[in-house]
XYZ file of C-alpha atoms in Angstrom:
199
model
C 104.043 144.726 68.677
C 104.963 144.334 71.937
C 101.779 144.342 73.161
C 100.691 141.429 70.667
C 103.483 139.442 72.112
C 103.186 140.003 76.023
C 99.057 139.265 75.328
C 100.254 135.914 73.513
C 102.674 135.213 76.601
C 99.728 136.227 79.198
C 97.254 133.717 77.678
C 99.738 130.953 76.825
C 100.587 131.273 80.716
C 97.190 131.400 81.723
C 96.148 128.339 79.973
C 99.372 126.414 80.783
C 98.062 127.279 84.684
C 94.218 125.996 83.489
C 96.198 122.791 82.382
C 98.125 122.320 85.620
C 95.110 123.062 87.759
C 92.897 120.612 85.828
C 95.541 117.810 85.993
C 96.211 118.285 89.409
C 92.322 118.235 90.913
C 91.064 116.276 87.906
C 92.502 114.181 85.075
C 95.313 112.653 87.077
C 92.685 110.624 89.179
C 90.849 109.408 85.968
C 93.620 107.241 85.639
C 94.361 104.013 87.500
C 96.165 104.188 90.525
C 99.516 102.988 89.778
C 100.670 99.520 91.313
C 103.225 99.971 93.548
C 106.807 97.884 93.172
C 106.474 95.786 96.083
C 102.669 95.148 96.057
C 101.647 91.805 96.922
C 98.275 91.010 95.470
C 95.331 89.375 97.575
C 93.272 87.232 96.033
C 89.378 87.354 95.985
C 88.183 84.664 98.678
C 91.397 84.928 100.618
C 90.956 84.718 104.288
C 91.654 88.041 105.753
C 93.432 88.316 109.169
C 92.533 91.352 110.462
C 94.016 90.663 114.207
C 92.150 92.165 117.328
C 90.757 95.064 115.670
C 87.968 92.906 114.294
C 86.751 90.281 116.481
C 83.778 88.018 115.187
C 80.277 88.934 115.276
C 78.761 87.158 112.764
C 78.413 90.123 110.486
C 80.306 90.693 107.110
C 82.841 93.692 107.524
C 83.084 96.783 105.308
C 86.319 98.749 105.479
C 86.525 101.888 104.118
C 89.983 102.977 103.330
C 90.111 107.054 103.763
C 92.314 109.503 103.617
C 91.000 113.249 104.659
C 93.735 114.739 102.513
C 92.766 112.773 99.386
C 90.581 114.553 97.115
C 88.639 111.470 95.937
C 88.415 110.115 99.265
C 86.922 113.713 100.634
C 84.461 113.748 97.452
C 82.966 109.936 98.197
C 82.010 110.855 102.334
C 78.424 111.587 101.655
C 77.880 108.176 99.841
C 79.810 106.325 102.637
C 77.509 107.797 105.092
C 74.538 106.416 103.138
C 75.859 103.380 103.089
C 76.645 103.219 106.897
C 73.115 104.355 107.440
C 71.354 102.152 105.273
C 73.515 98.674 105.917
C 74.782 99.593 109.446
C 72.408 97.557 111.290
C 73.330 94.364 108.921
C 77.336 95.307 108.408
C 80.173 95.823 110.938
C 81.634 98.947 109.353
C 85.177 100.180 109.929
C 87.066 103.086 108.626
C 91.034 102.871 107.891
C 92.802 105.963 108.112
C 95.781 106.215 105.694
C 97.797 109.249 105.924
C 101.005 109.751 107.003
C 101.570 113.270 106.831
C 99.107 114.544 109.291
C 97.413 113.148 112.667
C 93.995 112.881 112.893
C 91.725 111.823 115.691
C 89.037 109.074 115.932
C 86.285 111.487 116.697
C 87.352 113.750 113.846
C 86.989 111.020 111.611
C 83.690 109.678 113.280
C 82.443 113.381 113.280
C 83.215 113.395 109.417
C 80.915 110.527 108.780
C 78.695 111.346 111.456
C 78.661 107.750 112.850
C 80.387 105.942 115.744
C 81.829 103.427 114.148
C 85.328 101.751 114.896
C 88.377 103.846 113.419
C 92.013 102.603 112.791
C 94.945 103.740 111.795
C 97.335 101.016 110.850
C 98.655 100.280 107.760
C 99.097 96.867 107.914
C 95.484 96.508 107.425
C 95.507 98.190 103.971
C 98.777 95.469 103.433
C 96.259 92.644 104.696
C 93.529 93.238 102.274
C 95.827 94.536 99.021
C 94.493 98.002 99.242
C 97.353 100.545 97.946
C 94.811 103.624 97.312
C 92.363 105.628 98.704
C 89.283 105.404 98.915
C 88.912 101.567 98.563
C 86.036 100.212 99.989
C 86.813 96.169 101.214
C 83.713 93.732 101.958
C 84.529 90.460 104.018
C 82.144 87.733 104.560
C 81.437 86.770 107.942
C 84.368 84.205 107.904
C 86.510 87.302 106.961
C 86.985 85.948 103.399
C 87.863 88.652 100.843
C 84.334 89.145 98.772
C 84.892 92.640 97.267
C 87.697 94.942 97.124
C 87.779 97.868 94.639
C 85.639 101.153 93.919
C 82.860 102.738 95.211
C 81.726 104.038 91.786
C 82.791 105.007 88.354
C 82.710 108.624 89.129
C 84.694 110.157 91.370
C 81.581 112.144 92.860
C 79.910 108.635 93.442
C 77.067 110.186 91.204
C 76.257 107.286 88.685
C 74.075 104.672 90.782
C 74.468 102.186 88.015
C 78.148 101.632 89.160
C 77.871 101.859 93.104
C 80.162 99.001 93.121
C 80.421 98.719 96.937
C 76.930 98.905 97.359
C 76.160 96.315 94.752
C 78.750 93.807 96.528
C 76.861 94.660 99.884
C 73.673 93.765 98.540
C 75.383 90.686 96.373
C 76.725 89.471 99.784
C 73.536 89.762 101.892
C 71.741 87.951 99.139
C 74.188 84.998 99.740
C 75.479 85.177 96.313
C 78.279 83.332 96.451
C 79.848 84.163 92.697
C 79.491 88.014 92.618
C 80.960 89.684 89.266
C 82.150 93.216 88.401
C 83.236 95.190 85.625
C 86.729 95.988 85.176
C 86.549 99.370 86.458
C 85.224 97.671 89.948
C 88.500 96.305 90.558
C 91.186 98.533 89.359
C 92.478 101.169 91.761
C 91.780 104.629 91.277
C 92.460 107.544 93.428
C 95.348 108.607 95.891
C 98.436 106.654 96.114
C 99.791 104.781 99.042
C 101.831 105.488 101.770
C 101.397 108.949 101.800
C 98.349 108.994 99.695
C 99.739 111.571 96.756
C 100.163 110.866 93.256
């Protein structure tokens, strides 16, 4: 009888541990990121002032909001690398690192993406663009108007080619589509919350 009780307790504990790990590493990231109480919404089409970090150069600007400690950010690195390689000559790519817990160097971030693109650590850029989670993509037209702010893909691993939202936004802007439309999943933030980028 004692063996049965111990075995039942052991299996119950094991199931709880598996459930907790699933929640920590998978399920919670499939839920929308909670909108912060003090969030200031930035409407599509708004002029975005990025200050001295992003001078005009006639190309659209793509900003990748990234946290090396966020699992969702880590999983989409290969996808972002592909975007940089594919569109790097037509789009001005930038990375904004949002992490208050650790210090990263520009070289470390550039190495992760295998690209010598500008890297910034200013949280104010996220606020200016209306970003409150990572990873998020922001695309500005050549006049610095907000063209797209949202997810890269419906899956955190960026494996669903039909929902490559950030890539669709780039293609839409380059083809001079002034009225892009995206489904609700593209525009609702999923991932790790700011400012500490954890849920």
